[in-house]
Amino acid sequence: MHEKEIEIRWRDVDAFRHVNNAVYLTYLEEARDEWLEGVLGRDSENLWDFVLARIAIDYRSELTQEDDVVVARCGLEAIGTSSFRTKEQ
């Protein structure tokens, strides 16, 4: 499982001083992009040749800017005939 530490930025926080729920998708995207680069190689022609078909998030707890960093994880869960599924947290 690939891990990426991401600094919680001021712009990630909403008026209630919590990380906005949509920003979690950005954190996962950053980890996924870095994982794909590591698996396929930075110069791969197929690096960005994919479609993200589905994503679901189960929110477990809130994040605030005072948490400073979040660790996003991404790894391969399953390979199909024309697709693959990742597990991200």
Short mmCIF file of N, CA, C and O in Angstrom, two decimals:
data_model
loop_
_atom_site.label_atom_id
_atom_site.label_comp_id
_atom_site.label_asym_id
_atom_site.label_seq_id
_atom_site.Cartn_x
_atom_site.Cartn_y
_atom_site.Cartn_z
N MET A 1 0.86 -1.17 0.00
CA MET A 1 0.00 0.00 0.00
C MET A 1 0.90 1.24 0.00
O MET A 1 1.76 1.38 0.86
N HIS A 2 0.71 2.09 -0.98
CA HIS A 2 1.48 3.33 -1.09
C HIS A 2 0.91 4.37 -0.12
O HIS A 2 -0.31 4.51 0.00
N GLU A 3 1.78 5.09 0.57
CA GLU A 3 1.35 6.14 1.49
C GLU A 3 1.93 7.48 1.06
O GLU A 3 3.08 7.55 0.64
N LYS A 4 1.12 8.52 1.21
CA LYS A 4 1.58 9.87 0.90
C LYS A 4 1.11 10.80 2.01
O LYS A 4 -0.07 10.86 2.32
N GLU A 5 2.06 11.50 2.62
CA GLU A 5 1.73 12.53 3.62
C GLU A 5 1.39 13.82 2.89
O GLU A 5 2.16 14.27 2.05
N ILE A 6 0.26 14.40 3.24
CA ILE A 6 -0.19 15.62 2.58
C ILE A 6 -0.46 16.66 3.65
O ILE A 6 -1.21 16.41 4.60
N GLU A 7 0.13 17.83 3.48
CA GLU A 7 -0.11 18.92 4.41
C GLU A 7 -1.54 19.43 4.24
O GLU A 7 -2.01 19.64 3.12
N ILE A 8 -2.23 19.63 5.35
CA ILE A 8 -3.57 20.20 5.31
C ILE A 8 -3.41 21.71 5.10
O ILE A 8 -2.81 22.40 5.92
N ARG A 9 -3.91 22.18 3.98
CA ARG A 9 -3.73 23.57 3.58
C ARG A 9 -4.89 24.42 4.08
O ARG A 9 -6.01 23.93 4.28
N TRP A 10 -4.64 25.70 4.24
CA TRP A 10 -5.67 26.63 4.69
C TRP A 10 -6.89 26.58 3.78
O TRP A 10 -8.02 26.59 4.23
N ARG A 11 -6.67 26.47 2.48
CA ARG A 11 -7.78 26.45 1.52
C ARG A 11 -8.63 25.18 1.61
O ARG A 11 -9.73 25.12 1.07
N ASP A 12 -8.12 24.13 2.28
CA ASP A 12 -8.86 22.89 2.43
C ASP A 12 -9.96 22.98 3.49
O ASP A 12 -10.83 22.11 3.55
N VAL A 13 -9.90 24.01 4.30
CA VAL A 13 -10.77 24.13 5.47
C VAL A 13 -11.99 24.98 5.15
O VAL A 13 -11.89 26.02 4.49
N ASP A 14 -13.14 24.56 5.65
CA ASP A 14 -14.38 25.31 5.43
C ASP A 14 -14.64 26.30 6.57
O ASP A 14 -13.80 26.47 7.47
N ALA A 15 -15.79 26.94 6.55
CA ALA A 15 -16.13 27.97 7.55
C ALA A 15 -16.23 27.40 8.96
O ALA A 15 -16.11 28.14 9.94
N PHE A 16 -16.45 26.10 9.08
CA PHE A 16 -16.54 25.46 10.39
C PHE A 16 -15.18 24.96 10.88
O PHE A 16 -15.09 24.26 11.88
N ARG A 17 -14.13 25.31 10.13
CA ARG A 17 -12.73 24.97 10.44
C ARG A 17 -12.45 23.48 10.33
O ARG A 17 -11.55 22.95 10.97
N HIS A 18 -13.25 22.78 9.52
CA HIS A 18 -13.03 21.37 9.21
C HIS A 18 -12.58 21.27 7.76
O HIS A 18 -12.95 22.10 6.93
N VAL A 19 -11.82 20.22 7.45
CA VAL A 19 -11.48 19.97 6.05
C VAL A 19 -12.79 19.67 5.32
O VAL A 19 -13.58 18.84 5.75
N ASN A 20 -13.02 20.39 4.24
CA ASN A 20 -14.23 20.22 3.44
C ASN A 20 -14.32 18.80 2.91
O ASN A 20 -13.32 18.23 2.49
N ASN A 21 -15.52 18.24 2.90
CA ASN A 21 -15.69 16.85 2.48
C ASN A 21 -15.19 16.59 1.07
O ASN A 21 -14.67 15.51 0.77
N ALA A 22 -15.29 17.53 0.16
CA ALA A 22 -14.83 17.33 -1.21
C ALA A 22 -13.31 17.28 -1.31
O ALA A 22 -12.76 16.66 -2.23
N VAL A 23 -12.62 17.86 -0.34
CA VAL A 23 -11.15 17.89 -0.37
C VAL A 23 -10.57 16.49 -0.14
O VAL A 23 -9.49 16.18 -0.63
N TYR A 24 -11.31 15.63 0.56
CA TYR A 24 -10.83 14.26 0.76
C TYR A 24 -10.59 13.59 -0.58
O TYR A 24 -9.66 12.79 -0.73
N LEU A 25 -11.41 13.89 -1.58
CA LEU A 25 -11.21 13.34 -2.93
C LEU A 25 -9.88 13.80 -3.52
O LEU A 25 -9.20 13.03 -4.21
N THR A 26 -9.52 15.04 -3.25
CA THR A 26 -8.24 15.56 -3.73
C THR A 26 -7.08 14.84 -3.06
O THR A 26 -6.09 14.50 -3.71
N TYR A 27 -7.19 14.60 -1.76
CA TYR A 27 -6.14 13.86 -1.06
C TYR A 27 -5.96 12.47 -1.66
O TYR A 27 -4.85 12.01 -1.89
N LEU A 28 -7.08 11.79 -1.92
CA LEU A 28 -7.01 10.45 -2.51
C LEU A 28 -6.43 10.49 -3.92
O LEU A 28 -5.66 9.62 -4.32
N GLU A 29 -6.81 11.53 -4.68
CA GLU A 29 -6.28 11.68 -6.03
C GLU A 29 -4.77 11.86 -6.01
O GLU A 29 -4.06 11.28 -6.84
N GLU A 30 -4.26 12.66 -5.08
CA GLU A 30 -2.82 12.87 -4.99
C GLU A 30 -2.09 11.56 -4.70
O GLU A 30 -1.05 11.27 -5.30
N ALA A 31 -2.63 10.75 -3.80
CA ALA A 31 -2.01 9.46 -3.48
C ALA A 31 -2.11 8.51 -4.67
O ALA A 31 -1.14 7.82 -4.99
N ARG A 32 -3.26 8.49 -5.34
CA ARG A 32 -3.46 7.61 -6.50
C ARG A 32 -2.50 7.97 -7.63
O ARG A 32 -1.88 7.09 -8.25
N ASP A 33 -2.37 9.26 -7.91
CA ASP A 33 -1.47 9.71 -8.98
C ASP A 33 -0.03 9.29 -8.69
O ASP A 33 0.68 8.81 -9.58
N GLU A 34 0.40 9.47 -7.45
CA GLU A 34 1.77 9.12 -7.09
C GLU A 34 1.97 7.60 -7.16
O GLU A 34 3.02 7.12 -7.60
N TRP A 35 0.97 6.84 -6.73
CA TRP A 35 1.04 5.38 -6.79
C TRP A 35 1.15 4.91 -8.24
O TRP A 35 1.98 4.06 -8.57
N LEU A 36 0.29 5.46 -9.12
CA LEU A 36 0.33 5.08 -10.54
C LEU A 36 1.68 5.41 -11.16
O LEU A 36 2.20 4.63 -11.96
N GLU A 37 2.24 6.55 -10.81
CA GLU A 37 3.56 6.93 -11.32
C GLU A 37 4.60 5.90 -10.91
O GLU A 37 5.47 5.54 -11.70
N GLY A 38 4.51 5.44 -9.68
CA GLY A 38 5.46 4.45 -9.19
C GLY A 38 5.29 3.10 -9.87
O GLY A 38 6.27 2.40 -10.14
N VAL A 39 4.06 2.71 -10.14
CA VAL A 39 3.77 1.41 -10.75
C VAL A 39 4.08 1.42 -12.24
O VAL A 39 4.72 0.49 -12.76
N LEU A 40 3.63 2.44 -12.94
CA LEU A 40 3.78 2.48 -14.40
C LEU A 40 5.02 3.21 -14.87
O LEU A 40 5.42 3.06 -16.02
N GLY A 41 5.61 4.01 -14.01
CA GLY A 41 6.77 4.81 -14.40
C GLY A 41 6.34 6.19 -14.85
O GLY A 41 5.30 6.36 -15.48
N ARG A 42 7.12 7.15 -14.52
CA ARG A 42 6.79 8.56 -14.80
C ARG A 42 6.63 8.83 -16.30
O ARG A 42 5.81 9.64 -16.71
N ASP A 43 7.39 8.15 -17.14
CA ASP A 43 7.36 8.41 -18.58
C ASP A 43 6.41 7.49 -19.35
O ASP A 43 6.42 7.50 -20.58
N SER A 44 5.61 6.73 -18.65
CA SER A 44 4.70 5.79 -19.31
C SER A 44 3.66 6.53 -20.15
O SER A 44 3.08 7.52 -19.72
N GLU A 45 3.43 6.02 -21.36
CA GLU A 45 2.40 6.61 -22.23
C GLU A 45 1.00 6.37 -21.66
O GLU A 45 0.07 7.10 -21.97
N ASN A 46 0.83 5.34 -20.87
CA ASN A 46 -0.48 4.97 -20.34
C ASN A 46 -0.76 5.53 -18.95
O ASN A 46 -1.78 5.20 -18.35
N LEU A 47 0.12 6.37 -18.44
CA LEU A 47 0.00 6.86 -17.07
C LEU A 47 -1.35 7.51 -16.81
O LEU A 47 -1.98 7.28 -15.79
N TRP A 48 -1.82 8.33 -17.71
CA TRP A 48 -3.08 9.05 -17.49
C TRP A 48 -4.19 8.54 -18.40
O TRP A 48 -5.20 9.20 -18.59
N ASP A 49 -4.02 7.34 -18.93
CA ASP A 49 -4.99 6.77 -19.86
C ASP A 49 -5.96 5.85 -19.10
O ASP A 49 -5.99 4.64 -19.31
N PHE A 50 -6.74 6.44 -18.20
CA PHE A 50 -7.72 5.67 -17.45
C PHE A 50 -8.91 6.55 -17.13
O PHE A 50 -8.84 7.78 -17.19
N VAL A 51 -10.01 5.92 -16.78
CA VAL A 51 -11.23 6.62 -16.38
C VAL A 51 -11.57 6.16 -14.98
O VAL A 51 -11.64 4.96 -14.71
N LEU A 52 -11.77 7.09 -14.10
CA LEU A 52 -12.21 6.78 -12.75
C LEU A 52 -13.73 6.63 -12.81
O LEU A 52 -14.45 7.60 -13.00
N ALA A 53 -14.22 5.40 -12.67
CA ALA A 53 -15.63 5.13 -12.89
C ALA A 53 -16.47 5.28 -11.63
O ALA A 53 -17.65 5.62 -11.70
N ARG A 54 -15.90 5.03 -10.47
CA ARG A 54 -16.68 5.08 -9.24
C ARG A 54 -15.77 5.35 -8.07
O ARG A 54 -14.65 4.84 -8.01
N ILE A 55 -16.27 6.15 -7.14
CA ILE A 55 -15.56 6.37 -5.88
C ILE A 55 -16.60 6.55 -4.78
O ILE A 55 -17.65 7.17 -5.00
N ALA A 56 -16.35 5.94 -3.65
CA ALA A 56 -17.24 6.06 -2.49
C ALA A 56 -16.38 6.33 -1.27
O ALA A 56 -15.29 5.78 -1.13
N ILE A 57 -16.88 7.18 -0.40
CA ILE A 57 -16.14 7.54 0.81
C ILE A 57 -17.01 7.27 2.02
O ILE A 57 -18.17 7.70 2.08
N ASP A 58 -16.45 6.57 3.00
CA ASP A 58 -17.06 6.45 4.32
C ASP A 58 -16.24 7.34 5.25
O ASP A 58 -15.08 7.03 5.55
N TYR A 59 -16.82 8.45 5.66
CA TYR A 59 -16.12 9.39 6.53
C TYR A 59 -16.09 8.83 7.95
O TYR A 59 -17.12 8.45 8.49
N ARG A 60 -14.91 8.78 8.55
CA ARG A 60 -14.76 8.20 9.88
C ARG A 60 -14.61 9.25 10.96
O ARG A 60 -15.07 9.06 12.08
N SER A 61 -13.93 10.32 10.66
CA SER A 61 -13.75 11.40 11.63
C SER A 61 -13.38 12.67 10.89
O SER A 61 -12.99 12.64 9.73
N GLU A 62 -13.49 13.77 11.57
CA GLU A 62 -13.18 15.06 10.95
C GLU A 62 -11.69 15.33 10.99
O GLU A 62 -10.96 14.78 11.81
N LEU A 63 -11.26 16.16 10.07
CA LEU A 63 -9.90 16.68 10.06
C LEU A 63 -9.99 18.20 10.19
O LEU A 63 -10.92 18.81 9.65
N THR A 64 -9.03 18.78 10.87
CA THR A 64 -8.94 20.23 10.96
C THR A 64 -7.52 20.64 10.55
O THR A 64 -6.63 19.79 10.45
N GLN A 65 -7.33 21.92 10.36
CA GLN A 65 -6.00 22.38 9.97
C GLN A 65 -4.98 22.11 11.09
O GLN A 65 -3.80 21.91 10.83
N GLU A 66 -5.45 22.07 12.31
CA GLU A 66 -4.56 21.79 13.44
C GLU A 66 -3.97 20.37 13.38
O GLU A 66 -2.97 20.09 14.04
N ASP A 67 -4.58 19.48 12.60
CA ASP A 67 -4.03 18.13 12.42
C ASP A 67 -2.74 18.16 11.59
O ASP A 67 -2.01 17.17 11.56
N ASP A 68 -2.49 19.25 10.91
CA ASP A 68 -1.28 19.50 10.12
C ASP A 68 -1.13 18.64 8.87
O ASP A 68 -0.93 19.16 7.80
N VAL A 69 -1.15 17.32 9.00
CA VAL A 69 -0.99 16.44 7.83
C VAL A 69 -2.01 15.32 7.87
O VAL A 69 -2.52 14.95 8.92
N VAL A 70 -2.28 14.80 6.70
CA VAL A 70 -3.11 13.62 6.55
C VAL A 70 -2.30 12.61 5.76
O VAL A 70 -1.49 12.99 4.90
N VAL A 71 -2.45 11.33 6.07
CA VAL A 71 -1.77 10.28 5.31
C VAL A 71 -2.82 9.62 4.43
O VAL A 71 -3.78 9.03 4.93
N ALA A 72 -2.65 9.74 3.13
CA ALA A 72 -3.54 9.09 2.16
C ALA A 72 -2.84 7.85 1.64
O ALA A 72 -1.63 7.86 1.40
N ARG A 73 -3.60 6.78 1.48
CA ARG A 73 -3.04 5.51 1.03
C ARG A 73 -3.76 5.01 -0.21
O ARG A 73 -4.96 5.21 -0.35
N CYS A 74 -3.02 4.34 -1.08
CA CYS A 74 -3.60 3.77 -2.29
C CYS A 74 -2.86 2.49 -2.64
O CYS A 74 -1.64 2.43 -2.55
N GLY A 75 -3.63 1.47 -3.01
CA GLY A 75 -3.03 0.22 -3.42
C GLY A 75 -3.98 -0.56 -4.31
O GLY A 75 -5.17 -0.26 -4.39
N LEU A 76 -3.46 -1.56 -4.96
CA LEU A 76 -4.24 -2.40 -5.85
C LEU A 76 -5.10 -3.36 -5.04
O LEU A 76 -4.61 -4.04 -4.15
N GLU A 77 -6.39 -3.42 -5.37
CA GLU A 77 -7.29 -4.36 -4.70
C GLU A 77 -7.63 -5.55 -5.60
O GLU A 77 -7.65 -6.68 -5.15
N ALA A 78 -7.92 -5.28 -6.87
CA ALA A 78 -8.29 -6.38 -7.78
C ALA A 78 -8.03 -5.97 -9.23
O ALA A 78 -8.09 -4.79 -9.57
N ILE A 79 -7.75 -6.97 -10.05
CA ILE A 79 -7.55 -6.76 -11.49
C ILE A 79 -8.63 -7.52 -12.23
O ILE A 79 -8.82 -8.72 -12.00
N GLY A 80 -9.34 -6.82 -13.11
CA GLY A 80 -10.36 -7.45 -13.95
C GLY A 80 -9.83 -7.65 -15.36
O GLY A 80 -8.64 -7.50 -15.62
N THR A 81 -10.72 -7.95 -16.30
CA THR A 81 -10.30 -8.17 -17.68
C THR A 81 -10.00 -6.86 -18.41
O THR A 81 -9.17 -6.82 -19.31
N SER A 82 -10.68 -5.79 -18.02
CA SER A 82 -10.42 -4.49 -18.66
C SER A 82 -10.37 -3.36 -17.64
O SER A 82 -10.47 -2.19 -18.01
N SER A 83 -10.21 -3.71 -16.38
CA SER A 83 -10.21 -2.68 -15.34
C SER A 83 -9.39 -3.16 -14.15
O SER A 83 -8.98 -4.31 -14.08
N PHE A 84 -9.16 -2.25 -13.25
CA PHE A 84 -8.56 -2.61 -11.97
C PHE A 84 -9.25 -1.78 -10.89
O PHE A 84 -9.82 -0.74 -11.14
N ARG A 85 -9.20 -2.29 -9.68
CA ARG A 85 -9.84 -1.62 -8.56
C ARG A 85 -8.78 -1.31 -7.51
O ARG A 85 -7.95 -2.16 -7.18
N THR A 86 -8.81 -0.09 -7.00
CA THR A 86 -7.87 0.30 -5.96
C THR A 86 -8.60 0.38 -4.63
O THR A 86 -9.82 0.50 -4.56
N LYS A 87 -7.82 0.30 -3.57
CA LYS A 87 -8.34 0.57 -2.23
C LYS A 87 -7.59 1.80 -1.76
O LYS A 87 -6.37 1.85 -1.77
N GLU A 88 -8.35 2.80 -1.40
CA GLU A 88 -7.76 4.07 -0.97
C GLU A 88 -8.30 4.43 0.39
O GLU A 88 -9.46 4.20 0.69
N GLN A 89 -7.45 4.99 1.21
CA GLN A 89 -7.86 5.41 2.55
C GLN A 89 -7.09 6.64 2.97
O GLN A 89 -6.02 6.88 2.56
#
